[in-house]
Amino acid sequence: LAPGTDIVGAGPAMQKVYKAIGRVAATDATVLIRGESGTGKELAARAIFQHSLRVNRPFLVINCVAIPDTLLESELFGHEKGAFTGANHRRVGKIEQASGGTILLDEIGDMPMNLQAKMLRLLQEKSIERLGGRETIPVDVRIIAATNRDLETLITQGQFREDLYYRLKVITIWLPPLGQRAEDIPLLCDYFLSRYSTELGMDNPGLAKAALHDLQQRNWPGNVRELANTLQKALIFNRGTPISTAEIAQVAGQETPSAKGGPSTEEAIRQWARRQILSQAEGNIFEACMD
């Protein structure tokens, strides 16, 4: 993705995102990626990394929500032996492990205030201290942060440091919700159907025109993640013909009259798995008979 590249099939909103990624990727600027949950913030971060000068170095993702507050500091900055109960040896944190590479701080808006101060020091001085240590350790990492939170409101509520906010937003990339870019859905459908049919070892049946129109009319509160899940389930349920509106409605939990009475999505998945197992078993029996 070079600066100014046009992505065939992408709408104007995403064209703007792609061009921003292309321009910022080759720099070492800190990037803040914002958007609703499921809009593809991690994918955007990976695209920046893959087109950066650090592409041959580590890329580590730290989810600030998934790791308990009591462990997050050690996970990021490491600790010295004896820093706390159970710290029986020195541990190198993710920031040191990513030396020369890139770190994505996902859900940065949920980072505890005490760690925000240490993150500010990292961005300002390019150095850290391990938990329980006194040694200043220089580090060379690029920071990309992502959040679906309203950081400006968090600042007014005293839950996010304003100085860190300005350090993170050197470059801000906004990812629009899928409901506002229906023109991107055909391209996304082609991608996900191709990907999942390969992963599942199934033929790609494609989408009926009416089904694609239906997908473009939906609001997609779960954004790209919800669309991907819907297509994966529809593919498993499918019987080899282009995916229909009824199949989309059924797996999306909004059955049409023609879809009622069919198996549930969970049952369709079980049926598909059963067919795969039986097919494999029949193949093994045939090979045994030939032997």
PDB file of C-alpha atoms in Angstrom:
ATOM      1  CA  LEU A   1       0.000   0.000   0.000  1.00  0.00           C
ATOM      2  CA  ALA A   2       1.860   3.057  -1.230  1.00  0.00           C
ATOM      3  CA  PRO A   3       0.850   6.658  -0.523  1.00  0.00           C
ATOM      4  CA  GLY A   4      -2.021   7.632  -2.791  1.00  0.00           C
ATOM      5  CA  THR A   5      -2.891   4.038  -3.682  1.00  0.00           C
ATOM      6  CA  ASP A   6      -6.502   3.481  -4.787  1.00  0.00           C
ATOM      7  CA  ILE A   7      -8.127   0.279  -3.565  1.00  0.00           C
ATOM      8  CA  VAL A   8     -10.503  -0.994  -6.257  1.00  0.00           C
ATOM      9  CA  GLY A   9     -13.978  -1.482  -4.823  1.00  0.00           C
ATOM     10  CA  ALA A  10     -13.408   0.492  -1.614  1.00  0.00           C
ATOM     11  CA  GLY A  11     -15.651   3.443  -0.817  1.00  0.00           C
ATOM     12  CA  PRO A  12     -14.421   6.998  -0.195  1.00  0.00           C
ATOM     13  CA  ALA A  13     -14.352   6.595   3.594  1.00  0.00           C
ATOM     14  CA  MET A  14     -11.999   3.617   3.442  1.00  0.00           C
ATOM     15  CA  GLN A  15      -9.985   5.133   0.607  1.00  0.00           C
ATOM     16  CA  LYS A  16      -9.140   7.906   3.054  1.00  0.00           C
ATOM     17  CA  VAL A  17      -8.104   5.345   5.694  1.00  0.00           C
ATOM     18  CA  TYR A  18      -5.922   3.398   3.247  1.00  0.00           C
ATOM     19  CA  LYS A  19      -4.169   6.548   2.104  1.00  0.00           C
ATOM     20  CA  ALA A  20      -3.522   7.591   5.717  1.00  0.00           C
ATOM     21  CA  ILE A  21      -2.023   4.161   6.437  1.00  0.00           C
ATOM     22  CA  GLY A  22       0.153   4.439   3.341  1.00  0.00           C
ATOM     23  CA  ARG A  23       1.484   7.841   4.351  1.00  0.00           C
ATOM     24  CA  VAL A  24       2.185   7.045   8.005  1.00  0.00           C
ATOM     25  CA  ALA A  25       3.529   3.500   7.619  1.00  0.00           C
ATOM     26  CA  ALA A  26       7.064   4.412   6.558  1.00  0.00           C
ATOM     27  CA  THR A  27       7.484   6.880   9.434  1.00  0.00           C
ATOM     28  CA  ASP A  28       8.082   6.199  13.119  1.00  0.00           C
ATOM     29  CA  ALA A  29       5.220   8.455  14.206  1.00  0.00           C
ATOM     30  CA  THR A  30       2.976   7.302  17.041  1.00  0.00           C
ATOM     31  CA  VAL A  31      -0.493   6.450  15.720  1.00  0.00           C
ATOM     32  CA  LEU A  32      -3.850   6.469  17.503  1.00  0.00           C
ATOM     33  CA  ILE A  33      -6.507   4.352  15.788  1.00  0.00           C
ATOM     34  CA  ARG A  34     -10.087   5.096  16.817  1.00  0.00           C
ATOM     35  CA  GLY A  35     -13.425   3.554  15.962  1.00  0.00           C
ATOM     36  CA  GLU A  36     -16.222   1.361  17.226  1.00  0.00           C
ATOM     37  CA  SER A  37     -15.600  -2.203  18.339  1.00  0.00           C
ATOM     38  CA  GLY A  38     -15.267  -4.552  15.393  1.00  0.00           C
ATOM     39  CA  THR A  39     -14.276  -1.954  12.789  1.00  0.00           C
ATOM     40  CA  GLY A  40     -10.853  -3.526  12.234  1.00  0.00           C
ATOM     41  CA  LYS A  41      -8.506  -1.394  14.347  1.00  0.00           C
ATOM     42  CA  GLU A  42      -6.024  -4.234  14.847  1.00  0.00           C
ATOM     43  CA  LEU A  43      -6.037  -4.965  11.104  1.00  0.00           C
ATOM     44  CA  ALA A  44      -5.220  -1.317  10.432  1.00  0.00           C
ATOM     45  CA  ALA A  45      -2.359  -1.482  12.948  1.00  0.00           C
ATOM     46  CA  ARG A  46      -0.997  -4.615  11.285  1.00  0.00           C
ATOM     47  CA  ALA A  47      -1.192  -2.907   7.888  1.00  0.00           C
ATOM     48  CA  ILE A  48       0.878  -0.013   9.241  1.00  0.00           C
ATOM     49  CA  PHE A  49       3.431  -2.458  10.637  1.00  0.00           C
ATOM     50  CA  GLN A  50       3.604  -4.580   7.480  1.00  0.00           C
ATOM     51  CA  HIS A  51       4.394  -1.533   5.356  1.00  0.00           C
ATOM     52  CA  SER A  52       6.838   0.012   7.814  1.00  0.00           C
ATOM     53  CA  LEU A  53      10.616  -0.096   8.008  1.00  0.00           C
ATOM     54  CA  ARG A  54      10.205  -2.287  11.120  1.00  0.00           C
ATOM     55  CA  VAL A  55       8.442  -5.106   9.276  1.00  0.00           C
ATOM     56  CA  ASN A  56      11.232  -7.606   9.991  1.00  0.00           C
ATOM     57  CA  ARG A  57      11.139  -6.906  13.714  1.00  0.00           C
ATOM     58  CA  PRO A  58       8.538  -8.027  16.316  1.00  0.00           C
ATOM     59  CA  PHE A  59       4.904  -6.931  16.306  1.00  0.00           C
ATOM     60  CA  LEU A  60       3.257  -7.466  19.691  1.00  0.00           C
ATOM     61  CA  VAL A  61      -0.366  -6.825  20.654  1.00  0.00           C
ATOM     62  CA  ILE A  62      -1.197  -5.948  24.268  1.00  0.00           C
ATOM     63  CA  ASN A  63      -4.882  -5.829  25.180  1.00  0.00           C
ATOM     64  CA  CYS A  64      -5.175  -3.438  28.115  1.00  0.00           C
ATOM     65  CA  VAL A  65      -8.560  -4.929  29.092  1.00  0.00           C
ATOM     66  CA  ALA A  66      -7.752  -8.632  28.843  1.00  0.00           C
ATOM     67  CA  ILE A  67      -4.842  -8.472  31.308  1.00  0.00           C
ATOM     68  CA  PRO A  68      -5.651  -7.729  34.992  1.00  0.00           C
ATOM     69  CA  ASP A  69      -4.364  -4.393  36.266  1.00  0.00           C
ATOM     70  CA  THR A  70      -2.099  -6.150  38.772  1.00  0.00           C
ATOM     71  CA  LEU A  71      -0.303  -8.011  35.966  1.00  0.00           C
ATOM     72  CA  LEU A  72      -0.350  -5.441  33.174  1.00  0.00           C
ATOM     73  CA  GLU A  73       2.607  -3.426  34.479  1.00  0.00           C
ATOM     74  CA  SER A  74       4.818  -6.518  34.694  1.00  0.00           C
ATOM     75  CA  GLU A  75       3.579  -7.684  31.292  1.00  0.00           C
ATOM     76  CA  LEU A  76       4.560  -4.391  29.675  1.00  0.00           C
ATOM     77  CA  PHE A  77       7.658  -3.318  31.566  1.00  0.00           C
ATOM     78  CA  GLY A  78       8.920  -6.540  33.157  1.00  0.00           C
ATOM     79  CA  HIS A  79      10.088  -6.923  36.744  1.00  0.00           C
ATOM     80  CA  GLU A  80      13.184  -7.586  38.804  1.00  0.00           C
ATOM     81  CA  LYS A  81      13.633 -10.561  41.090  1.00  0.00           C
ATOM     82  CA  GLY A  82      11.915  -9.893  44.402  1.00  0.00           C
ATOM     83  CA  ALA A  83       9.800  -7.025  43.054  1.00  0.00           C
ATOM     84  CA  PHE A  84       6.695  -8.684  44.537  1.00  0.00           C
ATOM     85  CA  THR A  85       5.646 -11.978  46.080  1.00  0.00           C
ATOM     86  CA  GLY A  86       6.284 -14.738  43.580  1.00  0.00           C
ATOM     87  CA  ALA A  87       8.808 -12.766  41.527  1.00  0.00           C
ATOM     88  CA  ASN A  88      11.508 -15.396  41.776  1.00  0.00           C
ATOM     89  CA  HIS A  89      13.484 -14.218  38.780  1.00  0.00           C
ATOM     90  CA  ARG A  90      13.919 -11.239  36.482  1.00  0.00           C
ATOM     91  CA  ARG A  91      11.324 -11.009  33.724  1.00  0.00           C
ATOM     92  CA  VAL A  92      11.740  -9.007  30.524  1.00  0.00           C
ATOM     93  CA  GLY A  93       8.533  -7.219  29.556  1.00  0.00           C
ATOM     94  CA  LYS A  94       6.843  -7.002  26.175  1.00  0.00           C
ATOM     95  CA  ILE A  95       8.269  -3.555  25.469  1.00  0.00           C
ATOM     96  CA  GLU A  96      11.838  -4.834  25.748  1.00  0.00           C
ATOM     97  CA  GLN A  97      10.930  -7.981  23.807  1.00  0.00           C
ATOM     98  CA  ALA A  98       9.678  -5.822  20.941  1.00  0.00           C
ATOM     99  CA  SER A  99      12.985  -3.947  20.638  1.00  0.00           C
ATOM    100  CA  GLY A 100      13.257  -2.496  17.151  1.00  0.00           C
ATOM    101  CA  GLY A 101       9.651  -3.446  16.410  1.00  0.00           C
ATOM    102  CA  THR A 102       6.123  -2.256  17.032  1.00  0.00           C
ATOM    103  CA  ILE A 103       3.668  -2.590  19.902  1.00  0.00           C
ATOM    104  CA  LEU A 104      -0.094  -2.208  19.563  1.00  0.00           C
ATOM    105  CA  LEU A 105      -1.708  -1.094  22.803  1.00  0.00           C
ATOM    106  CA  ASP A 106      -5.289  -2.175  22.199  1.00  0.00           C
ATOM    107  CA  GLU A 107      -8.040  -0.587  24.303  1.00  0.00           C
ATOM    108  CA  ILE A 108      -5.621   2.087  25.529  1.00  0.00           C
ATOM    109  CA  GLY A 109      -8.574   3.985  27.007  1.00  0.00           C
ATOM    110  CA  ASP A 110      -8.840   1.312  29.707  1.00  0.00           C
ATOM    111  CA  MET A 111      -5.204   1.493  30.812  1.00  0.00           C
ATOM    112  CA  PRO A 112      -4.871   2.246  34.565  1.00  0.00           C
ATOM    113  CA  MET A 113      -3.720   5.768  35.447  1.00  0.00           C
ATOM    114  CA  ASN A 114      -0.478   4.627  37.117  1.00  0.00           C
ATOM    115  CA  LEU A 115       0.585   2.861  33.919  1.00  0.00           C
ATOM    116  CA  GLN A 116      -0.382   5.856  31.802  1.00  0.00           C
ATOM    117  CA  ALA A 117       2.382   7.803  33.557  1.00  0.00           C
ATOM    118  CA  LYS A 118       4.953   5.132  32.674  1.00  0.00           C
ATOM    119  CA  MET A 119       3.713   5.009  29.106  1.00  0.00           C
ATOM    120  CA  LEU A 120       4.095   8.792  28.864  1.00  0.00           C
ATOM    121  CA  ARG A 121       7.723   8.450  29.974  1.00  0.00           C
ATOM    122  CA  LEU A 122       8.312   5.789  27.319  1.00  0.00           C
ATOM    123  CA  LEU A 123       6.987   8.079  24.596  1.00  0.00           C
ATOM    124  CA  GLN A 124       8.917  11.111  25.859  1.00  0.00           C
ATOM    125  CA  GLU A 125      12.255   9.583  26.843  1.00  0.00           C
ATOM    126  CA  LYS A 126      12.334   6.283  24.934  1.00  0.00           C
ATOM    127  CA  SER A 127      13.203   4.457  28.136  1.00  0.00           C
ATOM    128  CA  ILE A 128      11.578   2.319  30.821  1.00  0.00           C
ATOM    129  CA  GLU A 129      12.228   0.889  34.281  1.00  0.00           C
ATOM    130  CA  ARG A 130      11.298  -2.649  35.211  1.00  0.00           C
ATOM    131  CA  LEU A 131       8.944  -3.099  38.146  1.00  0.00           C
ATOM    132  CA  GLY A 132      11.073  -3.099  41.305  1.00  0.00           C
ATOM    133  CA  GLY A 133      14.137  -1.890  39.429  1.00  0.00           C
ATOM    134  CA  ARG A 134      16.131   1.350  39.384  1.00  0.00           C
ATOM    135  CA  GLU A 135      17.971   0.900  36.098  1.00  0.00           C
ATOM    136  CA  THR A 136      16.831   3.068  33.208  1.00  0.00           C
ATOM    137  CA  ILE A 137      16.612   0.898  30.098  1.00  0.00           C
ATOM    138  CA  PRO A 138      16.630   2.573  26.667  1.00  0.00           C
ATOM    139  CA  VAL A 139      14.129   1.034  24.232  1.00  0.00           C
ATOM    140  CA  ASP A 140      13.416   1.486  20.551  1.00  0.00           C
ATOM    141  CA  VAL A 141       9.788   0.621  19.834  1.00  0.00           C
ATOM    142  CA  ARG A 142       7.047   2.192  17.809  1.00  0.00           C
ATOM    143  CA  ILE A 143       3.761   2.610  19.663  1.00  0.00           C
ATOM    144  CA  ILE A 144       0.391   2.229  17.962  1.00  0.00           C
ATOM    145  CA  ALA A 145      -2.627   2.649  20.229  1.00  0.00           C
ATOM    146  CA  ALA A 146      -6.252   1.762  19.557  1.00  0.00           C
ATOM    147  CA  THR A 147      -9.486   2.451  21.386  1.00  0.00           C
ATOM    148  CA  ASN A 148     -13.245   2.578  21.013  1.00  0.00           C
ATOM    149  CA  ARG A 149     -13.561   4.834  24.065  1.00  0.00           C
ATOM    150  CA  ASP A 150     -14.262   8.570  24.059  1.00  0.00           C
ATOM    151  CA  LEU A 151     -10.868   9.733  25.309  1.00  0.00           C
ATOM    152  CA  GLU A 152     -11.916  13.374  25.508  1.00  0.00           C
ATOM    153  CA  THR A 153     -14.701  12.487  27.951  1.00  0.00           C
ATOM    154  CA  LEU A 154     -12.338  10.278  29.954  1.00  0.00           C
ATOM    155  CA  ILE A 155      -9.956  13.225  30.278  1.00  0.00           C
ATOM    156  CA  THR A 156     -12.696  15.476  31.682  1.00  0.00           C
ATOM    157  CA  GLN A 157     -13.605  12.685  34.114  1.00  0.00           C
ATOM    158  CA  GLY A 158     -10.018  12.372  35.282  1.00  0.00           C
ATOM    159  CA  GLN A 159      -9.667   8.832  33.941  1.00  0.00           C
ATOM    160  CA  PHE A 160      -7.147   9.519  31.167  1.00  0.00           C
ATOM    161  CA  ARG A 161      -4.078  11.727  31.160  1.00  0.00           C
ATOM    162  CA  GLU A 162      -4.324  14.702  28.826  1.00  0.00           C
ATOM    163  CA  ASP A 163      -0.557  14.799  28.256  1.00  0.00           C
ATOM    164  CA  LEU A 164      -0.569  11.134  27.212  1.00  0.00           C
ATOM    165  CA  TYR A 165      -3.528  11.812  24.926  1.00  0.00           C
ATOM    166  CA  TYR A 166      -1.558  14.443  22.998  1.00  0.00           C
ATOM    167  CA  ARG A 167       1.515  12.201  22.853  1.00  0.00           C
ATOM    168  CA  LEU A 168      -0.548   9.371  21.342  1.00  0.00           C
ATOM    169  CA  LYS A 169      -2.474  11.404  18.778  1.00  0.00           C
ATOM    170  CA  VAL A 170       0.495  12.477  16.657  1.00  0.00           C
ATOM    171  CA  ILE A 171      -1.439  10.794  13.856  1.00  0.00           C
ATOM    172  CA  THR A 172      -5.087   9.799  14.359  1.00  0.00           C
ATOM    173  CA  ILE A 173      -6.851   7.366  12.046  1.00  0.00           C
ATOM    174  CA  TRP A 174     -10.626   7.060  12.385  1.00  0.00           C
ATOM    175  CA  LEU A 175     -12.258   3.840  11.196  1.00  0.00           C
ATOM    176  CA  PRO A 176     -15.898   4.487  10.230  1.00  0.00           C
ATOM    177  CA  PRO A 177     -18.593   1.990  11.281  1.00  0.00           C
ATOM    178  CA  LEU A 178     -19.605  -0.530   8.634  1.00  0.00           C
ATOM    179  CA  GLY A 179     -23.179   0.780   8.584  1.00  0.00           C
ATOM    180  CA  GLN A 180     -21.854   4.041   7.105  1.00  0.00           C
ATOM    181  CA  ARG A 181     -19.916   2.391   4.277  1.00  0.00           C
ATOM    182  CA  ALA A 182     -22.223  -0.087   2.576  1.00  0.00           C
ATOM    183  CA  GLU A 183     -20.192   0.316  -0.622  1.00  0.00           C
ATOM    184  CA  ASP A 184     -17.348  -1.643   1.046  1.00  0.00           C
ATOM    185  CA  ILE A 185     -19.495  -4.691   1.827  1.00  0.00           C
ATOM    186  CA  PRO A 186     -19.140  -6.445  -1.582  1.00  0.00           C
ATOM    187  CA  LEU A 187     -15.339  -6.317  -1.300  1.00  0.00           C
ATOM    188  CA  LEU A 188     -15.443  -7.576   2.293  1.00  0.00           C
ATOM    189  CA  CYS A 189     -17.843 -10.390   1.343  1.00  0.00           C
ATOM    190  CA  ASP A 190     -15.544 -11.567  -1.437  1.00  0.00           C
ATOM    191  CA  TYR A 191     -12.610 -11.574   0.963  1.00  0.00           C
ATOM    192  CA  PHE A 192     -14.328 -13.405   3.824  1.00  0.00           C
ATOM    193  CA  LEU A 193     -16.002 -16.024   1.628  1.00  0.00           C
ATOM    194  CA  SER A 194     -12.692 -16.769  -0.077  1.00  0.00           C
ATOM    195  CA  ARG A 195     -10.869 -16.952   3.248  1.00  0.00           C
ATOM    196  CA  TYR A 196     -13.386 -19.099   5.105  1.00  0.00           C
ATOM    197  CA  SER A 197     -14.035 -21.486   2.213  1.00  0.00           C
ATOM    198  CA  THR A 198     -10.292 -22.172   2.103  1.00  0.00           C
ATOM    199  CA  GLU A 199     -10.049 -22.584   5.882  1.00  0.00           C
ATOM    200  CA  LEU A 200     -13.053 -24.923   5.994  1.00  0.00           C
ATOM    201  CA  GLY A 201     -12.064 -26.897   2.889  1.00  0.00           C
ATOM    202  CA  MET A 202     -15.331 -26.006   1.150  1.00  0.00           C
ATOM    203  CA  ASP A 203     -16.199 -24.652  -2.296  1.00  0.00           C
ATOM    204  CA  ASN A 204     -16.960 -20.946  -2.374  1.00  0.00           C
ATOM    205  CA  PRO A 205     -20.638 -20.670  -3.447  1.00  0.00           C
ATOM    206  CA  GLY A 206     -20.639 -16.886  -3.696  1.00  0.00           C
ATOM    207  CA  LEU A 207     -23.571 -14.639  -2.835  1.00  0.00           C
ATOM    208  CA  ALA A 208     -26.908 -14.259  -4.581  1.00  0.00           C
ATOM    209  CA  LYS A 209     -27.536 -10.659  -5.677  1.00  0.00           C
ATOM    210  CA  ALA A 210     -30.510 -10.380  -3.354  1.00  0.00           C
ATOM    211  CA  ALA A 211     -28.394 -11.602  -0.423  1.00  0.00           C
ATOM    212  CA  LEU A 212     -25.687  -9.040  -1.139  1.00  0.00           C
ATOM    213  CA  HIS A 213     -28.342  -6.323  -1.321  1.00  0.00           C
ATOM    214  CA  ASP A 214     -29.694  -7.520   2.040  1.00  0.00           C
ATOM    215  CA  LEU A 215     -26.223  -7.371   3.600  1.00  0.00           C
ATOM    216  CA  GLN A 216     -25.791  -3.806   2.368  1.00  0.00           C
ATOM    217  CA  GLN A 217     -29.088  -2.740   3.959  1.00  0.00           C
ATOM    218  CA  ARG A 218     -28.237  -3.979   7.444  1.00  0.00           C
ATOM    219  CA  ASN A 219     -26.916  -1.677  10.188  1.00  0.00           C
ATOM    220  CA  TRP A 220     -24.150  -4.042  11.449  1.00  0.00           C
ATOM    221  CA  PRO A 221     -23.827  -2.882  15.068  1.00  0.00           C
ATOM    222  CA  GLY A 222     -20.961  -5.379  15.409  1.00  0.00           C
ATOM    223  CA  ASN A 223     -19.297  -3.898  12.315  1.00  0.00           C
ATOM    224  CA  VAL A 224     -16.815  -5.931  10.246  1.00  0.00           C
ATOM    225  CA  ARG A 225     -16.495  -8.609  12.938  1.00  0.00           C
ATOM    226  CA  GLU A 226     -20.261  -9.245  12.810  1.00  0.00           C
ATOM    227  CA  LEU A 227     -20.246  -9.418   9.006  1.00  0.00           C
ATOM    228  CA  ALA A 228     -17.366 -11.916   9.063  1.00  0.00           C
ATOM    229  CA  ASN A 229     -19.140 -14.141  11.601  1.00  0.00           C
ATOM    230  CA  THR A 230     -22.378 -14.017   9.606  1.00  0.00           C
ATOM    231  CA  LEU A 231     -20.668 -15.075   6.388  1.00  0.00           C
ATOM    232  CA  GLN A 232     -18.745 -17.866   8.096  1.00  0.00           C
ATOM    233  CA  LYS A 233     -21.939 -19.321   9.548  1.00  0.00           C
ATOM    234  CA  ALA A 234     -23.805 -18.917   6.247  1.00  0.00           C
ATOM    235  CA  LEU A 235     -21.018 -20.766   4.455  1.00  0.00           C
ATOM    236  CA  ILE A 236     -21.217 -23.697   6.876  1.00  0.00           C
ATOM    237  CA  PHE A 237     -25.016 -23.818   6.505  1.00  0.00           C
ATOM    238  CA  ASN A 238     -24.865 -23.576   2.705  1.00  0.00           C
ATOM    239  CA  ARG A 239     -25.581 -26.526   0.393  1.00  0.00           C
ATOM    240  CA  GLY A 240     -23.513 -25.487  -2.626  1.00  0.00           C
ATOM    241  CA  THR A 241     -25.696 -22.867  -4.278  1.00  0.00           C
ATOM    242  CA  PRO A 242     -25.092 -19.106  -3.953  1.00  0.00           C
ATOM    243  CA  ILE A 243     -25.836 -17.981  -0.412  1.00  0.00           C
ATOM    244  CA  SER A 244     -29.421 -16.724  -0.290  1.00  0.00           C
ATOM    245  CA  THR A 245     -31.244 -14.005   1.609  1.00  0.00           C
ATOM    246  CA  ALA A 246     -32.999 -16.688   3.679  1.00  0.00           C
ATOM    247  CA  GLU A 247     -29.681 -18.189   4.747  1.00  0.00           C
ATOM    248  CA  ILE A 248     -28.321 -14.772   5.707  1.00  0.00           C
ATOM    249  CA  ALA A 249     -31.465 -14.014   7.697  1.00  0.00           C
ATOM    250  CA  GLN A 250     -31.323 -17.350   9.496  1.00  0.00           C
ATOM    251  CA  VAL A 251     -27.712 -17.165  10.608  1.00  0.00           C
ATOM    252  CA  ALA A 252     -28.129 -13.499  11.524  1.00  0.00           C
ATOM    253  CA  GLY A 253     -30.949 -14.497  13.889  1.00  0.00           C
ATOM    254  CA  GLN A 254     -33.746 -12.908  11.852  1.00  0.00           C
ATOM    255  CA  GLU A 255     -35.478 -15.745  10.055  1.00  0.00           C
ATOM    256  CA  THR A 256     -37.637 -15.134   7.012  1.00  0.00           C
ATOM    257  CA  PRO A 257     -40.750 -17.303   6.441  1.00  0.00           C
ATOM    258  CA  SER A 258     -38.869 -19.411   3.886  1.00  0.00           C
ATOM    259  CA  ALA A 259     -36.055 -20.047   6.371  1.00  0.00           C
ATOM    260  CA  LYS A 260     -38.240 -21.099   9.314  1.00  0.00           C
ATOM    261  CA  GLY A 261     -38.272 -24.747  10.128  1.00  0.00           C
ATOM    262  CA  GLY A 262     -34.654 -25.266   9.064  1.00  0.00           C
ATOM    263  CA  PRO A 263     -31.903 -26.270  11.445  1.00  0.00           C
ATOM    264  CA  SER A 264     -30.356 -23.710  13.765  1.00  0.00           C
ATOM    265  CA  THR A 265     -26.917 -22.289  13.085  1.00  0.00           C
ATOM    266  CA  GLU A 266     -25.450 -24.454  15.838  1.00  0.00           C
ATOM    267  CA  GLU A 267     -27.112 -27.544  14.363  1.00  0.00           C
ATOM    268  CA  ALA A 268     -25.845 -26.623  10.904  1.00  0.00           C
ATOM    269  CA  ILE A 269     -22.306 -26.455  12.272  1.00  0.00           C
ATOM    270  CA  ARG A 270     -22.741 -29.856  13.921  1.00  0.00           C
ATOM    271  CA  GLN A 271     -24.085 -31.312  10.677  1.00  0.00           C
ATOM    272  CA  TRP A 272     -21.156 -29.950   8.711  1.00  0.00           C
ATOM    273  CA  ALA A 273     -18.648 -31.335  11.242  1.00  0.00           C
ATOM    274  CA  ARG A 274     -20.433 -34.708  11.166  1.00  0.00           C
ATOM    275  CA  ARG A 275     -20.207 -34.821   7.361  1.00  0.00           C
ATOM    276  CA  GLN A 276     -16.499 -34.056   7.493  1.00  0.00           C
ATOM    277  CA  ILE A 277     -15.870 -36.800  10.054  1.00  0.00           C
ATOM    278  CA  LEU A 278     -17.943 -39.367   8.139  1.00  0.00           C
ATOM    279  CA  SER A 279     -16.228 -38.444   4.870  1.00  0.00           C
ATOM    280  CA  GLN A 280     -12.824 -38.897   6.490  1.00  0.00           C
ATOM    281  CA  ALA A 281     -13.887 -42.197   8.051  1.00  0.00           C
ATOM    282  CA  GLU A 282     -15.178 -43.519   4.713  1.00  0.00           C
ATOM    283  CA  GLY A 283     -11.883 -42.599   3.105  1.00  0.00           C
ATOM    284  CA  ASN A 284      -9.965 -44.482   5.763  1.00  0.00           C
ATOM    285  CA  ILE A 285     -12.143 -47.589   5.332  1.00  0.00           C
ATOM    286  CA  PHE A 286     -11.645 -47.507   1.563  1.00  0.00           C
ATOM    287  CA  GLU A 287      -7.876 -47.272   1.991  1.00  0.00           C
ATOM    288  CA  ALA A 288      -7.921 -50.168   4.461  1.00  0.00           C
ATOM    289  CA  CYS A 289      -9.878 -52.343   2.012  1.00  0.00           C
ATOM    290  CA  MET A 290      -7.407 -51.510  -0.770  1.00  0.00           C
ATOM    291  CA  ASP A 291      -4.543 -52.578   1.491  1.00  0.00           C
TER     292      ASP A 291
END
